[in-house]
Coordinates of C-alpha atoms in Angstrom, one line a residue:
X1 CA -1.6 19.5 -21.4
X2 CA -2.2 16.3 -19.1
X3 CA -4.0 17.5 -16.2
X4 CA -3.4 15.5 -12.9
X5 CA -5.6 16.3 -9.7
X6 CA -6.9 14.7 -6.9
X7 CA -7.9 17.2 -4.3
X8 CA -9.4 16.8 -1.0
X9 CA -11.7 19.1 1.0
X10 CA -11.0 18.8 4.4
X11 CA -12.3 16.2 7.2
X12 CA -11.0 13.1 8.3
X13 CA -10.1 9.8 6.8
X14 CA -11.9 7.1 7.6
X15 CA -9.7 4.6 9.2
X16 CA -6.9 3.1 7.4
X17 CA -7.4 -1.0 6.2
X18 CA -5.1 -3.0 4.4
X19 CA -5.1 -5.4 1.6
X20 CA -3.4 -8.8 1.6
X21 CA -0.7 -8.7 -1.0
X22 CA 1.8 -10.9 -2.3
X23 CA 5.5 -9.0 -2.2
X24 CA 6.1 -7.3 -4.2
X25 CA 2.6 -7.4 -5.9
X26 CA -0.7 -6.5 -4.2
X27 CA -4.3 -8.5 -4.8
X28 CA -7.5 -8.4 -3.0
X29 CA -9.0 -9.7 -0.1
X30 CA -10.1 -9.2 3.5
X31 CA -8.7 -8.2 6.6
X32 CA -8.0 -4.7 7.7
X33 CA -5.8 -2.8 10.2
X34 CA -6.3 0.4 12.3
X35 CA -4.7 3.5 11.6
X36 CA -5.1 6.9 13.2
X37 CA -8.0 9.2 10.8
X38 CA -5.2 11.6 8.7
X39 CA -6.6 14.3 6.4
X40 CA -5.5 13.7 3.1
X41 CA -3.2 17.2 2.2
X42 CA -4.8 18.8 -0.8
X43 CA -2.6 18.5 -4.5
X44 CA -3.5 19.8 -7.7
X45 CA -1.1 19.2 -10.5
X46 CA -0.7 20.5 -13.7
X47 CA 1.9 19.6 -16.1
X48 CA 2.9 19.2 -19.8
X49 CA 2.8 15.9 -20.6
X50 CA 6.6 14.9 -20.1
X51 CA 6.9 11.6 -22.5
X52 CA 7.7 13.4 -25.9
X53 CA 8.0 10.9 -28.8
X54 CA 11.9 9.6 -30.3
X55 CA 10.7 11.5 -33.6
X56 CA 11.9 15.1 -31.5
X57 CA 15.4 13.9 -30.9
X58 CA 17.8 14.3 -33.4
X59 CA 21.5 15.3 -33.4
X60 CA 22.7 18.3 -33.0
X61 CA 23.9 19.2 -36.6
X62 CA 20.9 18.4 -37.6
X63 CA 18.7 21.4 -36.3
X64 CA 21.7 23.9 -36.3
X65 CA 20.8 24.4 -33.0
X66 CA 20.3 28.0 -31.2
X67 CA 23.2 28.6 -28.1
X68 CA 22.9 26.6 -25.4
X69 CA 20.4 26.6 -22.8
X70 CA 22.0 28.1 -19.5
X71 CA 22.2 25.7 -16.9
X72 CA 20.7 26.3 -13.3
X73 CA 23.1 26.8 -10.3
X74 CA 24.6 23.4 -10.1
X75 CA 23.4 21.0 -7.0
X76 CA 25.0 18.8 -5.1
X77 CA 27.3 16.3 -6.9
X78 CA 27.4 13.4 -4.6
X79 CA 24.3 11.8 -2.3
X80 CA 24.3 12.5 0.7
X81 CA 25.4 9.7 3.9
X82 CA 22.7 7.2 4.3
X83 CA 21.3 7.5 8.3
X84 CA 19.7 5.0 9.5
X85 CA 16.9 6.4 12.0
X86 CA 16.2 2.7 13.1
X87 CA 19.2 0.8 13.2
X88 CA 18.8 -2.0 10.3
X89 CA 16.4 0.4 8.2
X90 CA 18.2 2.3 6.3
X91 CA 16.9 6.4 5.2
X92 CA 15.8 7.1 1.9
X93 CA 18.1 10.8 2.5
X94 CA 16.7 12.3 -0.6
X95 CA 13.5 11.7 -0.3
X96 CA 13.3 12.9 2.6
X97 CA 15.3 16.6 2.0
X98 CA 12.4 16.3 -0.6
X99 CA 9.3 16.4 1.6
X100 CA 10.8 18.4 4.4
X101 CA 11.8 21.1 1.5
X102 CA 7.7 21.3 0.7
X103 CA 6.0 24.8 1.5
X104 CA 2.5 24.6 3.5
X105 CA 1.0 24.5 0.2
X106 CA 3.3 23.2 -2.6
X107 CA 3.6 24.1 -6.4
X108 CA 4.0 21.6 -9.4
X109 CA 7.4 22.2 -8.9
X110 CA 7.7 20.8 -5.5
X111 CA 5.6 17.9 -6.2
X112 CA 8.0 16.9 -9.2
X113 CA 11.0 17.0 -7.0
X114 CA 9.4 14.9 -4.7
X115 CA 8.2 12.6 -7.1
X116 CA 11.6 12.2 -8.7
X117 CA 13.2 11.6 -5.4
X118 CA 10.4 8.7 -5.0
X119 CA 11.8 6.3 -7.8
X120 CA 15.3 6.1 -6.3
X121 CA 16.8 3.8 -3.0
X122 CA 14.5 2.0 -1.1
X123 CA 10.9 2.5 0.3
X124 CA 9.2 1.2 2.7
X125 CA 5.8 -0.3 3.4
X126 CA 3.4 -1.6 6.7
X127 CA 2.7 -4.6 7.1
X128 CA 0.5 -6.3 9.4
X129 CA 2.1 -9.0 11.7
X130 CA 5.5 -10.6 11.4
X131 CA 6.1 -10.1 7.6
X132 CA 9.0 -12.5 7.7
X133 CA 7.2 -15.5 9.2
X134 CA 4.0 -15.2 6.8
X135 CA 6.2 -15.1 3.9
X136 CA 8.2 -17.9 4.8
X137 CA 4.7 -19.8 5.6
X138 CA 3.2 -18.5 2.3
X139 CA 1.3 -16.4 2.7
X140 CA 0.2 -13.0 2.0
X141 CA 0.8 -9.8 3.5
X142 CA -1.8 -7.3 5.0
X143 CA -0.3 -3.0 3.6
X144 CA -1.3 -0.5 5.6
X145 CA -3.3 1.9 3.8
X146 CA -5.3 5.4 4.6
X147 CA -9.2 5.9 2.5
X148 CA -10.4 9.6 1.9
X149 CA -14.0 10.3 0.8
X150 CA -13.4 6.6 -1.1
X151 CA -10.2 6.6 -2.5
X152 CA -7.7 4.2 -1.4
X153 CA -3.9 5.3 -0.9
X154 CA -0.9 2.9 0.3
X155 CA 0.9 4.1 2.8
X156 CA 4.7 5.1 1.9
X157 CA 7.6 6.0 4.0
X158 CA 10.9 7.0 3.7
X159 CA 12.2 5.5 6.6
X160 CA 12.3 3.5 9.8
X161 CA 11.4 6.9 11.8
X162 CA 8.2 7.4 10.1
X163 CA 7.1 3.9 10.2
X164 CA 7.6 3.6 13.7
X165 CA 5.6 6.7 14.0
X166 CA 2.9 5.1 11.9
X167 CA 3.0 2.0 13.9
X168 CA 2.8 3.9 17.4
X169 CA -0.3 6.2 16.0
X170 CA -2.4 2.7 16.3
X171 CA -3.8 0.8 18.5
X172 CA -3.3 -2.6 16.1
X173 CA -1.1 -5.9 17.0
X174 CA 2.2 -6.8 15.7
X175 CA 3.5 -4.6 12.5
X176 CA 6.4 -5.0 9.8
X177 CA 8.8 -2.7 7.9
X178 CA 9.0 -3.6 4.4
X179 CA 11.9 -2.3 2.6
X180 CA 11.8 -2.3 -0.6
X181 CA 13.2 -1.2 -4.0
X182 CA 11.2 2.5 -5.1
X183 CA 10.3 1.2 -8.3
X184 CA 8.6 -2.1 -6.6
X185 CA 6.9 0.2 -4.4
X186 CA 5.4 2.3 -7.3
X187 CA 4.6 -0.6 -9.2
X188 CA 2.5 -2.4 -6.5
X189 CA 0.9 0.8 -6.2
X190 CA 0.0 1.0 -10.0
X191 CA -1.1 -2.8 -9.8
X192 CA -3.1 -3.1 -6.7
X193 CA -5.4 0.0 -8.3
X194 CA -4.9 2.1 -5.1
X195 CA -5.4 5.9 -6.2
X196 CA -2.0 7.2 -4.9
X197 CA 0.8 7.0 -2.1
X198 CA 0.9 8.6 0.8
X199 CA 4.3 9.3 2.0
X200 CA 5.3 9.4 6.1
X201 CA 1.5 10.4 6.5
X202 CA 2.2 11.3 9.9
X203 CA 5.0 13.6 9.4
X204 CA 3.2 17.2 9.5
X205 CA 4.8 19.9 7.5
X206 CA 6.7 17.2 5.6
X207 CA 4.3 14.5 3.7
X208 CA 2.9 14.3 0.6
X209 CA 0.3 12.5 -1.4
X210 CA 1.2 11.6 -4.8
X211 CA -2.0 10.7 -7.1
X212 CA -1.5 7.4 -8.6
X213 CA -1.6 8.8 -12.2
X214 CA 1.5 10.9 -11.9
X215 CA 3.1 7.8 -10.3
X216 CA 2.0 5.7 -13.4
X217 CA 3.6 8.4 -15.5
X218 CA 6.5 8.5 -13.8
X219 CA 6.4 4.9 -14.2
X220 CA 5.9 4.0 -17.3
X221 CA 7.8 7.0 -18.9
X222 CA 11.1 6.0 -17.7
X223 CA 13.6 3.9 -18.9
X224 CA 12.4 0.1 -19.3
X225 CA 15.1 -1.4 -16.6
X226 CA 13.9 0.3 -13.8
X227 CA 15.4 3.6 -12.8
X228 CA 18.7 2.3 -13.3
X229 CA 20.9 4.7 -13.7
X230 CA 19.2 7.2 -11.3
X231 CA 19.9 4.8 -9.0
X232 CA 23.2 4.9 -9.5
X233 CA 23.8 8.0 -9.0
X234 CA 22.8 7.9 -5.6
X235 CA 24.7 5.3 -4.1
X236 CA 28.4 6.3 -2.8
X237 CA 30.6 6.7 -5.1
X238 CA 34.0 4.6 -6.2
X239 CA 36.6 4.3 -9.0
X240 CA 34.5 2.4 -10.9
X241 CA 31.0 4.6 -11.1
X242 CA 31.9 6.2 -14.3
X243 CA 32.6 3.4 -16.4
X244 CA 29.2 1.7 -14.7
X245 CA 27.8 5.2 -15.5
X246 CA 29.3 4.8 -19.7
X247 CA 28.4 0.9 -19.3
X248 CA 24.6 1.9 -18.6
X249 CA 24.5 4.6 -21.1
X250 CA 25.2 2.0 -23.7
X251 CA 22.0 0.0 -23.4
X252 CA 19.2 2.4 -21.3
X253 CA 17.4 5.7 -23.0
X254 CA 18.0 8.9 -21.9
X255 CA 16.7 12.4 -21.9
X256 CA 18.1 15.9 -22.9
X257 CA 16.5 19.2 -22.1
X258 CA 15.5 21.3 -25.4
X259 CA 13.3 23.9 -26.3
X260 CA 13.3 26.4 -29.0
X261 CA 14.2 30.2 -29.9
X262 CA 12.1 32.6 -32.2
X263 CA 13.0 30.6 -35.4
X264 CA 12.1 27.6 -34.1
X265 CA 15.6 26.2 -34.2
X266 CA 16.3 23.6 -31.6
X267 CA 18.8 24.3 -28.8
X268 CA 19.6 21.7 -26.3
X269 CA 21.0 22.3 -22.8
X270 CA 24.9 22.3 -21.9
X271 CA 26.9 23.1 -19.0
X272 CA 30.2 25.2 -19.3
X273 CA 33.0 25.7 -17.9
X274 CA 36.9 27.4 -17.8
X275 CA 38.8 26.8 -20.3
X276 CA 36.2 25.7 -22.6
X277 CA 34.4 23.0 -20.9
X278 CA 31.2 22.1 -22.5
X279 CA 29.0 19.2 -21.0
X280 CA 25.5 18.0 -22.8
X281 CA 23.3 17.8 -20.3
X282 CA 21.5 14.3 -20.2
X283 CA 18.9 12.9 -17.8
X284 CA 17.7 9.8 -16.3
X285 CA 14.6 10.6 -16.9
X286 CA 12.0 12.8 -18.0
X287 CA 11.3 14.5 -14.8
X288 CA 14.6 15.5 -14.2
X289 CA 14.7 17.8 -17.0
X290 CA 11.6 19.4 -15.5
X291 CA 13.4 19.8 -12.2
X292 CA 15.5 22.0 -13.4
X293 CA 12.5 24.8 -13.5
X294 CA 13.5 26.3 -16.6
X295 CA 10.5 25.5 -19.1
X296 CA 12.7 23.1 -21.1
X297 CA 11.3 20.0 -22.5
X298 CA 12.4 16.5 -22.0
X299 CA 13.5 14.9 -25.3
X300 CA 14.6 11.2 -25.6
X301 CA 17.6 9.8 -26.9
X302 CA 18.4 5.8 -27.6
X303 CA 21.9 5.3 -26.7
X304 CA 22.4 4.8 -30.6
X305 CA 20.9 8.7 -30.5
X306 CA 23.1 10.1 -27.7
X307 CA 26.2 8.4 -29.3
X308 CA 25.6 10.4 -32.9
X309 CA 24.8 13.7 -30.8
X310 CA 28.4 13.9 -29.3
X311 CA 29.7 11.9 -32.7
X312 CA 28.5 15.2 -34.4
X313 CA 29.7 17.6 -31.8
X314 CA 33.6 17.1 -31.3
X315 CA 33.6 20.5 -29.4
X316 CA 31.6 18.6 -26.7
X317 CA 33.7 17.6 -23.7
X318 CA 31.7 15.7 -22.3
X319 CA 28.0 15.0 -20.6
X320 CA 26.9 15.7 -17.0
X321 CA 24.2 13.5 -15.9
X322 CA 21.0 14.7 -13.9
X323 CA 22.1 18.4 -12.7
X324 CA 19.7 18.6 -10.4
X325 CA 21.5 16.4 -8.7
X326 CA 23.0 14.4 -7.4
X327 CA 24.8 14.4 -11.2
X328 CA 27.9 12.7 -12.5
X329 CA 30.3 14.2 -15.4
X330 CA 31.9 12.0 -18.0
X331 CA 34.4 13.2 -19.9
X332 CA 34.3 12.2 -23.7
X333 CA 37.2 9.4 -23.2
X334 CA 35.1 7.7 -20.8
X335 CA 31.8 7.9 -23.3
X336 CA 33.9 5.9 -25.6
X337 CA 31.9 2.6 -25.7
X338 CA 28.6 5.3 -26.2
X339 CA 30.7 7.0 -29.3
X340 CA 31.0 3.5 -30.5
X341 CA 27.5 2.9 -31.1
X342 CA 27.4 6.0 -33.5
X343 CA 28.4 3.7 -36.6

């Protein structure tokens, strides 16, 4: 078990500073900006360590598998419309049906969905003064951040809403949306050795603190081009998504959710349908499997490995990717150039 915790016990933060960075990477300095003192909300996590080695995947012939793991009530197939609370700034939707979804005092489970909602579309950062005209010049940028009995977390939000709200909390000068890509976000996180994100800190009832080793994780245990295909997957759709979708699958890992009956035969996950529809479920990543909430466990396939998997299943109609949504399907003509790669 990989046991993640940072847990707060009440009071104030002292008030927020922030560290000159270069976009998109952060590095030390001086200089600080006010924030409003925000308790940190309290999160313990505890999870199975979610990065299972390539050695557990192997086609399906090769384990004659058990039946098929049941899939969960399906969710939503496409994103929903991008708002744009601030005109110019546009919403990261998901992210936030993530945090307003979170009970008073969430579960693993909720702090997973949020966390996998984190690593798509755009974030958005503070920064002090006008961003534009001290990048142009140069020079670096000042992030707001929050500190809590010493630890040091960026701030995070989801949209233009909650950074206004940020902004108006203070009492400081000139401030600056920074949008950009999640993964960007994460990374200067990671880099800058800040010990989590807090995301729309001011947004009672619907923010969350992420500790910055289950954002590493996260990280680091997804596919090496950053969250591509989860991304996606959450842009609006067109003609041409599914063979982007096949393209991707061709060159990016993926995941499948498996676990095993008495005998300790593998069975991996499918969705079915009338008139016998049968769809391997595959993920972008490992947290998507554990999103599902059924105890499955996340086990990676090379694109090589998912093109031998349907190869040796013909009664496989095709995949659906990331059911808990939003998800895709693919039939197997369109998985062509991924059945290629079986040799």
């Amino acid at each position: 078990m990989a046991l993640f915790s940072r847990r707060g016990t009440g009071g104030d933060t002292t008030p927020a500073a922030s560290d000159p960075v270069e976009a998109p990477e952060a590095s030390e300095g001086p200089g600080a900006s006010e924030a409003p003192a925000e308790p940190v909300p309290q999160v313990g996590i505890s999870i199975s360590t979610f990065g299972q080695g390539p050695e557990s995947a192997r086609p399906l012939a090769d384990e004659e598998p058990s039946a098929a793991l049941p899939v969960t009530p399906r969710a939503a197939e496409a994103p929903p419309e991008v708002t744009q609370s601030v005109p110019g700034l546009p919403d990261n939707v998901l992210l936030q049906h993530a945090l307003r979804a979170l009970p008073a005092d969430p579960e693993p489970p909720h702090i997973m969905n949020v966390m996998r909602q984190a690593m798509q579309g755009q974030l958005y950062v503070r920064a002090q003064g006008d961003a534009q005209e001290l990048l142009a010049a140069g020079r670096g940028l000042n992030l707001a951040i929050t500190t809590f009995q010493d630890k040091r977390f960026l701030l995070v939000f989801s949209g233009g809403e909650s950074v206004q709200a940020s902004a108006q909390a203070e009492s400081g000068g000139q401030t600056s949306a920074l949008g950009q890509a999640a993964y960007n976000v994460l990374r200067t996180a990671i880099d800058s050795g800040y010990d989590g994100i807090y995301l729309d800190h001011t947004n009672e009832g619907a923010r969350l603190v992420l500790p910055i080793e289950l954002v590493t994780k996260a990280v680091e245990q997804g596919a090496p081009a950053p969250f591509e295909l989860k991304n996606i997957l959450v842009r609006a759709r067109s003609e041409g998504t599914v063979g982007d979708v096949a393209e991707i699958l061709t060159r990016v890992p993926v995941w499948v959710a498996g676990n095993r009956d008495a005998e300790g035969r593998i069975g991996l996950a499918e969705a079915r349908g009338d008139g016998g529809i049968r769809r391997l479920e595959v993920y972008s990543h490992p947290l998507e499997v554990i999103a599902m909430g059924r105890g499955d466990g996340p086990l990676p396939l090379t694109p090589e490995q998912l093109g031998r998997t349907l190869a040796s299943e013909p009664g496989l109609t095709g995949i659906v990717v990331d059911p808990a949504g939003p998800w895709i399907e693919l039939d197997r003509d369109a998985l062509a150039p991924v059945l290629a790669l079986a040799g």
